């Protein structure tokens, strides 16, 4: 009984898939006005290199903001340490980490900008 159900189910699945494939070919012939839609939403109007450059710049901006907030947080901790050497040391470490992070972010932004500009200029655009 179980084999008969599996056989029927497999037959039904194969027939259904065959029917889908036969009718799927007609769908490719339909004109749905892709050009009008593309012109309205300006899909593909931007160069992918410019999109990548914009994404990198945005990410670096957010990372820079986070690094500055870490530096400010370290300064706030230093101000509220009330002379406690342990808290002052922790605040100095936090500020140092923020400055190092900011230097790394700025260096990576400079390298990425240089590479992307050279890539855009080298390809003739």
C-alpha atoms as one frame of an Amber mdcrd trajectory, in Angstrom:
protein
   0.000   0.000   0.000   2.792   2.425   0.921   4.733   1.771  -2.297   1.642
   2.424  -4.363   1.124   5.830  -2.700   4.774   6.763  -3.251   4.571   5.689
  -6.890   1.436   7.752  -7.466   2.934  10.753  -5.669   6.135  10.548  -7.742
   4.138  10.249 -10.958   2.006  13.245 -10.038   5.120  15.302  -9.170   6.824
  14.460 -12.475   3.712  15.266 -14.507   3.247  18.550 -12.632   6.856  19.572
 -13.183   6.589  18.730 -16.853   3.477  20.873 -17.171   5.156  23.789 -15.435
   8.134  23.579 -17.780   5.911  23.508 -20.874   3.906  26.563 -19.874   6.932
  28.418 -18.563   8.291  28.859 -22.067   5.353  31.042 -23.052   5.979  33.412
 -20.154   9.309  34.486 -21.652   7.527  35.841 -24.714   5.396  38.320 -22.751
   6.286  42.015 -22.925   5.783  43.456 -19.462   7.243  46.908 -20.113  10.554
  46.504 -18.321  11.986  49.566 -20.066   9.254  51.839 -18.715   9.695  50.471
 -15.198  13.480  50.809 -15.379  13.233  54.406 -16.550  10.823  55.284 -13.735
  12.875  53.808 -10.889  16.234  54.499 -12.597  17.396  50.974 -12.016  20.807
  50.495 -13.528  21.407  54.217 -14.011  24.356  54.189 -11.609  27.736  52.627
 -12.200  28.351  49.678  -9.820  31.752  51.128  -8.907  30.098  54.333  -7.758
  27.610  52.339  -5.704  30.450  50.441  -4.005  32.280  53.716  -3.349  29.155
  55.226  -1.803  28.636  52.137   0.396  32.255  52.245   1.576  32.058  55.970
   2.316  28.840  55.517   4.280  30.265  52.603   6.272  33.430  54.575   7.052
  31.331  57.539   8.153  29.413  55.386  10.637  32.611  53.772  11.906  34.165
  57.215  12.335  31.157  58.361  14.348  31.458  55.273  16.564  35.184  55.942
  17.117  34.498  59.567  18.087  31.762  58.435  20.485  34.237  56.006  22.092
  36.738  58.851  22.526  34.040  61.062  24.055  32.948  58.235  26.342  36.537
  57.852  27.533  36.726  61.585  28.188  33.474  61.471  30.137  34.767  58.561
  32.221  37.971  60.506  32.901  35.995  63.563  34.038  33.808  61.493  36.343
  36.691  59.424  37.753  37.019  61.822  40.734  40.720  61.102  41.066  40.366
  57.320  41.149  43.498  56.053  39.388  41.835  52.829  38.237  39.001  54.685
  36.528  41.409  57.213  35.015  43.523  54.380  33.618  40.415  52.706  32.178
  39.339  55.996  30.595  42.803  56.532  29.083  42.743  53.032  27.603  39.292
  53.681  26.149  40.388  56.975  24.630  43.559  55.373  23.258  41.524  52.593
  21.675  39.191  55.176  20.154  42.077  57.180  18.695  43.724  54.048  17.282
  40.386  52.990  15.794  39.901  56.430  14.263  43.386  56.330  12.717  42.717
  52.879  11.267  39.332  54.016   9.903  40.820  57.125   8.295  43.683  55.124
   6.784  41.335  52.493   5.394  39.039  55.201   4.002  42.014  56.858   2.297
  43.218  53.580   0.808  39.713  52.632  -0.345  39.162  56.067  -1.909  42.480
  55.885  -3.721  41.864  52.375  -5.034  38.308  53.149  -6.148  39.373  56.392
  -7.851  42.158  54.589  -9.674  39.745  51.845 -10.691  37.212  54.331 -12.017
  39.864  56.351 -13.859  41.594  53.273 -15.284  38.464  51.958 -16.941  37.872
  55.139 -18.894  34.933  56.682 -17.037
